[in-house]
């Protein structure tokens, strides 16, 4: 039951990541909401990686540790970064990839 709940959690975090990135593509370029969406996507991606790392730790310890460390770093960046989106330079740095992709496909 615990493994099943863990994979459900990973799925929910993956959904959160997709929802955050979708929000970033739907709002005005360079806005605070766009940067918040990107950071929400990054935090969800990090949480999913952390969850996968804990689930595969017994089978493949090295890969589990890499996923744990990387997931924790991404989750911390996405979570703490939301406090700095009022800064225009910070906001532009995180929303630049979204703006570039939008320009590429428009």
Short mmCIF file of C-alpha atoms in Angstrom, two decimals:
data_model
loop_
_atom_site.label_atom_id
_atom_site.label_comp_id
_atom_site.label_asym_id
_atom_site.label_seq_id
_atom_site.Cartn_x
_atom_site.Cartn_y
_atom_site.Cartn_z
CA UNK A 1 0.00 0.00 0.00
CA UNK A 2 2.86 2.38 0.77
CA UNK A 3 4.42 2.05 -2.67
CA UNK A 4 1.05 2.64 -4.30
CA UNK A 5 0.53 5.81 -2.23
CA UNK A 6 4.05 6.93 -3.12
CA UNK A 7 3.41 6.58 -6.84
CA UNK A 8 0.07 8.39 -6.48
CA UNK A 9 1.97 11.21 -4.80
CA UNK A 10 4.48 11.30 -7.63
CA UNK A 11 1.61 11.49 -10.11
CA UNK A 12 0.00 14.38 -8.25
CA UNK A 13 3.30 16.25 -8.13
CA UNK A 14 3.80 15.68 -11.84
CA UNK A 15 0.31 17.09 -12.42
CA UNK A 16 1.22 20.13 -10.29
CA UNK A 17 4.32 20.64 -12.41
CA UNK A 18 2.37 20.50 -15.67
CA UNK A 19 -0.27 22.86 -14.24
CA UNK A 20 2.40 25.36 -13.22
CA UNK A 21 4.09 25.37 -16.60
CA UNK A 22 0.68 25.60 -18.32
CA UNK A 23 -0.14 28.63 -16.20
CA UNK A 24 3.16 30.20 -17.22
CA UNK A 25 2.29 29.86 -20.91
CA UNK A 26 -1.23 31.25 -20.46
CA UNK A 27 -0.44 34.60 -18.82
CA UNK A 28 1.24 37.82 -19.94
CA UNK A 29 4.95 37.61 -20.74
CA UNK A 30 7.26 38.87 -18.01
CA UNK A 31 4.51 39.07 -15.40
CA UNK A 32 4.77 37.93 -11.82
CA UNK A 33 2.15 35.24 -12.49
CA UNK A 34 4.30 33.84 -15.30
CA UNK A 35 7.34 33.57 -13.03
CA UNK A 36 5.17 32.04 -10.28
CA UNK A 37 3.91 29.44 -12.77
CA UNK A 38 7.44 28.52 -13.83
CA UNK A 39 8.55 28.22 -10.21
CA UNK A 40 5.47 26.15 -9.37
CA UNK A 41 6.39 23.84 -12.24
CA UNK A 42 9.97 23.58 -11.03
CA UNK A 43 8.84 22.81 -7.47
CA UNK A 44 6.44 20.13 -8.70
CA UNK A 45 9.14 18.58 -10.85
CA UNK A 46 11.53 18.56 -7.90
CA UNK A 47 8.93 17.01 -5.63
CA UNK A 48 8.22 14.28 -8.17
CA UNK A 49 11.94 13.55 -8.55
CA UNK A 50 12.32 13.41 -4.77
CA UNK A 51 9.40 11.00 -4.53
CA UNK A 52 10.78 8.75 -7.26
CA UNK A 53 14.16 8.81 -5.54
CA UNK A 54 12.68 7.56 -2.28
CA UNK A 55 10.76 4.83 -4.09
CA UNK A 56 13.73 3.46 -6.04
CA UNK A 57 16.33 3.91 -3.28
CA UNK A 58 16.29 0.23 -2.25
CA UNK A 59 16.66 -1.07 -5.81
CA UNK A 60 19.22 1.42 -7.18
CA UNK A 61 20.81 3.41 -4.34
CA UNK A 62 23.03 5.64 -6.50
CA UNK A 63 20.19 6.72 -8.79
CA UNK A 64 17.94 7.18 -5.77
CA UNK A 65 20.44 9.51 -4.10
CA UNK A 66 20.89 11.54 -7.28
CA UNK A 67 17.12 11.93 -7.64
CA UNK A 68 16.77 12.82 -3.96
CA UNK A 69 19.44 15.50 -4.13
CA UNK A 70 18.34 16.97 -7.43
CA UNK A 71 14.67 16.83 -6.47
CA UNK A 72 15.33 18.56 -3.18
CA UNK A 73 17.34 21.30 -4.92
CA UNK A 74 14.62 21.92 -7.52
CA UNK A 75 11.86 21.86 -4.91
CA UNK A 76 13.74 24.36 -2.71
CA UNK A 77 14.42 26.63 -5.70
CA UNK A 78 10.78 26.57 -6.80
CA UNK A 79 9.39 27.04 -3.32
CA UNK A 80 11.76 29.74 -2.09
CA UNK A 81 11.87 31.50 -5.45
CA UNK A 82 8.22 32.52 -5.17
CA UNK A 83 9.24 35.08 -2.55
CA UNK A 84 11.49 36.89 -5.02
CA UNK A 85 9.22 37.25 -8.07
CA UNK A 86 8.56 40.91 -7.29
CA UNK A 87 12.15 41.58 -8.40
CA UNK A 88 12.03 42.28 -12.14
CA UNK A 89 15.46 40.75 -12.90
CA UNK A 90 14.61 37.55 -11.04
CA UNK A 91 11.22 37.38 -12.72
CA UNK A 92 12.72 37.91 -16.19
CA UNK A 93 15.36 35.23 -15.59
CA UNK A 94 12.78 32.56 -14.80
CA UNK A 95 10.21 33.60 -17.39
CA UNK A 96 12.74 33.94 -20.25
CA UNK A 97 12.57 30.28 -21.36
CA UNK A 98 8.77 30.47 -21.57
CA UNK A 99 8.93 33.67 -23.60
CA UNK A 100 11.49 32.08 -25.92
CA UNK A 101 9.36 28.99 -26.50
CA UNK A 102 6.28 31.14 -27.10
CA UNK A 103 8.19 33.18 -29.71
CA UNK A 104 9.47 30.01 -31.35
CA UNK A 105 5.96 28.65 -31.89
CA UNK A 106 4.14 31.88 -32.72
#
